[in-house]
Structure formats: structure tokens, C-alpha cells
Amino acid sequence: MNFEDFIERRESWGDLSGKENIFSVAFGVDKNFVPPMGIMMSSLSKNNPDRNFDVHIFLNSIFEKDIKRLKEFVSIYKNFRLNFYYVASDVFKNFHVGKNYNVATYYRILIAKLLYPKVKKLLYIDADTLCVGKIEELEKIDFEDKIFMMTPDSGEWLPEHKKSLGIPENENY
């Protein structure tokens, strides 16, 4: 299976040529989560002004107003390059989606397949997250022989969410 065939087109905005201290980040979003992703990237920059970010965004569509905002973002934040991967809309059409997750959830499958080995280490972040500190500690984590690492989710909504996904109450999500 050639995962490259799942991407209809690519484009990049911003330039990190000649820059060092680059940290790779990825998002999988639908068009409704582009604004929260922009807020997340702003918080990432605010708390890590000395870092450069190579951002990989997997989506299948985007509103024109958000294109304008993101182009303005990279014109202001010169420490960002945004790489867009437009996923063919029929790729995950038969996958299960529900109230708490949509087809963009499955873009995570493509991220590693399309970016490795070019990108050796990458942080996937949900678009509705805020960065409230430095990312250096995350970068220092040794994956050893693991292909990915994750942190368990938490919050008052978690029991209902786990139930909707069929995850037993005593298991991590």
C-alpha cells in the first residue's frame, strides 16, 4: 500500500532554511479545528520563542478565511513552516466516526507512514491543546525501541467518552 496516494496535494508556507533548533509537530484536523490549531501554535510560539517549528498539518479541507489567517501567522511568526497534506476525502470513508471523533482522527495513521524517516522525532498534538511551557523536556524523552509514546487522557468528561468508545472504566485512554 502506497500511503503517498492518500494525499491529493501538498503545500508549505514559511521558510526555515538555514535555521537550527527545529522541532517537528503534527496535527490531524478537519476544517472546524483549524482555528483552535492556530491558537495552539500561537501558544507554542509564545512559550518557546527561541525554537523553530516545522508543523505538519493533515486535513482534507480548509475555509478560505483560515487560509488567510494562517498565511498571516507565518508572516508574523518567522519561526514556523506550515506543511499541509490534503488527504483524499474518500480514504477513510468507511471508518467508524462518532460524536467524539471524526475522520480526522484517522489522519494519525498517515502521519508516521508519510513523514518517517525524513522526520525522526515528532510530537503529535491535538488541536484543542494549549502549550503553557517549554517543550525541551518532551524533546529529551528517549523512545528507546518504541515507535510512539502517549500520555493518558484525563478530565471530567473522560468516563462518558470512554463509555462511548467501549473502553472499560479501569483502562487508560
CSV table of C-alpha atoms in Angstrom, one decimal:
chain,number,residue,atom,x,y,z
A,1,MET,CA,0.0,0.0,0.0
A,2,ASN,CA,1.4,3.4,-1.0
A,3,PHE,CA,0.3,5.9,1.6
A,4,GLU,CA,1.5,8.8,-0.7
A,5,ASP,CA,-1.6,8.0,-2.9
A,6,PHE,CA,-3.8,9.1,0.0
A,7,ILE,CA,-2.5,12.7,-0.3
A,8,GLU,CA,-4.2,14.8,-3.0
A,9,ARG,CA,-1.8,17.7,-2.7
A,10,ARG,CA,0.8,19.4,-0.5
A,11,GLU,CA,1.8,22.9,0.1
A,12,SER,CA,4.1,24.7,2.5
A,13,TRP,CA,4.2,28.2,3.9
A,14,GLY,CA,7.1,29.7,5.8
A,15,ASP,CA,10.8,29.2,5.5
A,16,LEU,CA,13.2,27.5,7.9
A,17,SER,CA,16.1,27.5,5.6
A,18,GLY,CA,19.4,27.8,7.4
A,19,LYS,CA,17.7,27.7,10.8
A,20,GLU,CA,18.6,25.4,13.6
A,21,ASN,CA,16.9,24.2,16.7
A,22,ILE,CA,13.9,22.8,14.7
A,23,PHE,CA,11.1,20.9,16.5
A,24,SER,CA,8.6,18.9,14.4
A,25,VAL,CA,4.9,19.0,15.3
A,26,ALA,CA,1.9,17.4,13.6
A,27,PHE,CA,-1.8,17.9,13.7
A,28,GLY,CA,-4.7,16.0,12.2
A,29,VAL,CA,-7.7,18.3,11.8
A,30,ASP,CA,-10.9,18.9,10.0
A,31,LYS,CA,-11.7,22.4,8.8
A,32,ASN,CA,-13.6,23.2,12.0
A,33,PHE,CA,-10.4,22.6,14.1
A,34,VAL,CA,-8.1,24.9,12.2
A,35,PRO,CA,-8.8,27.9,14.4
A,36,PRO,CA,-8.1,26.1,17.7
A,37,MET,CA,-4.9,24.7,16.0
A,38,GLY,CA,-3.9,28.3,15.3
A,39,ILE,CA,-4.4,29.2,18.9
A,40,MET,CA,-2.3,26.2,19.9
A,41,MET,CA,0.5,27.2,17.5
A,42,SER,CA,0.5,30.7,19.0
A,43,SER,CA,0.8,29.4,22.5
A,44,LEU,CA,3.6,27.1,21.3
A,45,SER,CA,5.5,30.1,19.9
A,46,LYS,CA,4.8,32.4,22.9
A,47,ASN,CA,6.3,29.8,25.3
A,48,ASN,CA,9.1,28.8,23.1
A,49,PRO,CA,10.3,31.9,21.2
A,50,ASP,CA,13.8,30.6,20.7
A,51,ARG,CA,12.6,27.5,18.8
A,52,ASN,CA,11.7,26.9,15.2
A,53,PHE,CA,8.8,24.7,14.4
A,54,ASP,CA,8.2,22.5,11.3
A,55,VAL,CA,4.5,21.9,11.5
A,56,HIS,CA,2.8,19.1,9.5
A,57,ILE,CA,-0.9,19.6,9.1
A,58,PHE,CA,-3.1,16.7,7.8
A,59,LEU,CA,-6.6,17.8,6.7
A,60,ASN,CA,-9.0,17.4,3.8
A,61,SER,CA,-10.4,20.9,3.5
A,62,ILE,CA,-10.0,24.4,4.9
A,63,PHE,CA,-12.0,27.5,4.9
A,64,GLU,CA,-10.7,30.5,2.9
A,65,LYS,CA,-10.7,32.7,6.0
A,66,ASP,CA,-8.4,30.2,7.8
A,67,ILE,CA,-6.0,30.1,4.8
A,68,LYS,CA,-5.8,33.9,5.1
A,69,ARG,CA,-5.2,33.7,8.9
A,70,LEU,CA,-2.5,31.0,8.6
A,71,LYS,CA,-0.7,32.9,5.9
A,72,GLU,CA,-0.7,35.9,8.1
A,73,PHE,CA,0.5,33.7,11.0
A,74,VAL,CA,3.7,32.6,9.1
A,75,SER,CA,4.3,36.2,8.0
A,76,ILE,CA,4.3,37.2,11.7
A,77,TYR,CA,5.9,34.1,13.2
A,78,LYS,CA,9.0,33.6,11.2
A,79,ASN,CA,10.0,30.6,13.3
A,80,PHE,CA,7.2,28.4,11.7
A,81,ARG,CA,6.9,26.5,8.5
A,82,LEU,CA,3.5,25.0,7.9
A,83,ASN,CA,3.3,21.9,5.7
A,84,PHE,CA,-0.2,21.0,4.5
A,85,TYR,CA,-1.1,17.4,3.4
A,86,TYR,CA,-4.6,17.4,1.9
A,87,VAL,CA,-5.9,13.9,2.5
A,88,ALA,CA,-8.2,12.5,-0.2
A,89,SER,CA,-11.8,12.7,1.2
A,90,ASP,CA,-12.6,9.0,0.4
A,91,VAL,CA,-9.6,7.5,2.1
A,92,PHE,CA,-11.3,6.9,5.5
A,93,LYS,CA,-14.9,7.0,4.3
A,94,ASN,CA,-15.7,3.5,5.7
A,95,PHE,CA,-14.1,4.0,9.0
A,96,HIS,CA,-16.3,4.5,12.1
A,97,VAL,CA,-16.8,8.0,13.3
A,98,GLY,CA,-18.8,9.2,16.2
A,99,LYS,CA,-19.9,12.1,18.4
A,100,ASN,CA,-16.5,12.5,20.0
A,101,TYR,CA,-14.2,11.8,17.0
A,102,ASN,CA,-14.4,12.3,13.2
A,103,VAL,CA,-12.5,11.2,10.2
A,104,ALA,CA,-9.6,13.5,11.0
A,105,THR,CA,-8.8,11.2,14.0
A,106,TYR,CA,-7.6,8.6,11.5
A,107,TYR,CA,-5.1,11.0,9.9
A,108,ARG,CA,-2.7,10.0,12.7
A,109,ILE,CA,-2.2,6.7,10.8
A,110,LEU,CA,-0.8,8.6,7.9
A,111,ILE,CA,1.5,10.9,9.8
A,112,ALA,CA,4.2,8.3,10.7
A,113,LYS,CA,3.9,6.5,7.4
A,114,LEU,CA,4.4,9.7,5.3
A,115,LEU,CA,6.9,11.5,7.5
A,116,TYR,CA,9.3,8.8,8.6
A,117,PRO,CA,12.3,8.5,8.0
A,118,LYS,CA,12.6,12.1,6.9
A,119,VAL,CA,11.3,13.3,10.3
A,120,LYS,CA,12.9,11.2,13.0
A,121,LYS,CA,11.1,12.6,16.0
A,122,LEU,CA,7.7,14.3,16.0
A,123,LEU,CA,5.2,15.5,18.5
A,124,TYR,CA,1.5,14.9,17.6
A,125,ILE,CA,-0.7,17.4,19.4
A,126,ASP,CA,-4.5,17.6,19.5
A,127,ALA,CA,-5.5,21.0,18.0
A,128,ASP,CA,-7.6,21.9,21.1
A,129,THR,CA,-4.5,21.9,23.4
A,130,LEU,CA,-2.6,24.8,24.8
A,131,CYS,CA,1.2,24.9,25.3
A,132,VAL,CA,1.9,26.5,28.7
A,133,GLY,CA,5.6,25.9,28.9
A,134,LYS,CA,8.8,24.9,27.2
A,135,ILE,CA,8.9,21.8,25.0
A,136,GLU,CA,12.5,20.9,25.8
A,137,GLU,CA,11.6,18.2,28.3
A,138,LEU,CA,9.4,16.5,25.7
A,139,GLU,CA,12.3,16.6,23.2
A,140,LYS,CA,14.6,14.9,25.7
A,141,ILE,CA,12.4,11.8,26.1
A,142,ASP,CA,14.3,8.7,24.9
A,143,PHE,CA,11.9,6.5,22.9
A,144,GLU,CA,14.3,3.5,23.2
A,145,ASP,CA,12.8,0.9,20.9
A,146,LYS,CA,9.2,2.3,20.9
A,147,ILE,CA,7.7,3.8,17.8
A,148,PHE,CA,5.4,6.1,19.8
A,149,MET,CA,4.6,7.2,23.3
A,150,MET,CA,1.5,8.7,24.7
A,151,THR,CA,0.0,10.1,27.9
A,152,PRO,CA,-3.3,9.0,29.3
A,153,ASP,CA,-6.1,11.5,28.9
A,154,SER,CA,-8.0,12.9,31.9
A,155,GLY,CA,-10.9,15.2,32.7
A,156,GLU,CA,-14.4,15.2,34.0
A,157,TRP,CA,-15.7,14.2,30.6
A,158,LEU,CA,-13.5,11.1,30.3
A,159,PRO,CA,-15.8,8.5,31.8
A,160,GLU,CA,-18.5,9.4,29.3
A,161,HIS,CA,-16.1,9.5,26.4
A,162,LYS,CA,-14.6,6.0,27.3
A,163,LYS,CA,-18.1,4.6,27.6
A,164,SER,CA,-19.0,5.9,24.1
A,165,LEU,CA,-15.8,4.2,22.7
A,166,GLY,CA,-16.5,1.0,24.5
A,167,ILE,CA,-13.4,1.3,26.7
A,168,PRO,CA,-13.7,-0.2,30.2
A,169,GLU,CA,-13.7,2.3,33.0
A,170,ASN,CA,-10.5,0.9,34.5
A,171,GLU,CA,-8.4,1.1,31.3
A,172,ASN,CA,-6.4,4.1,30.2
A,173,TYR,CA,-7.4,6.2,27.2
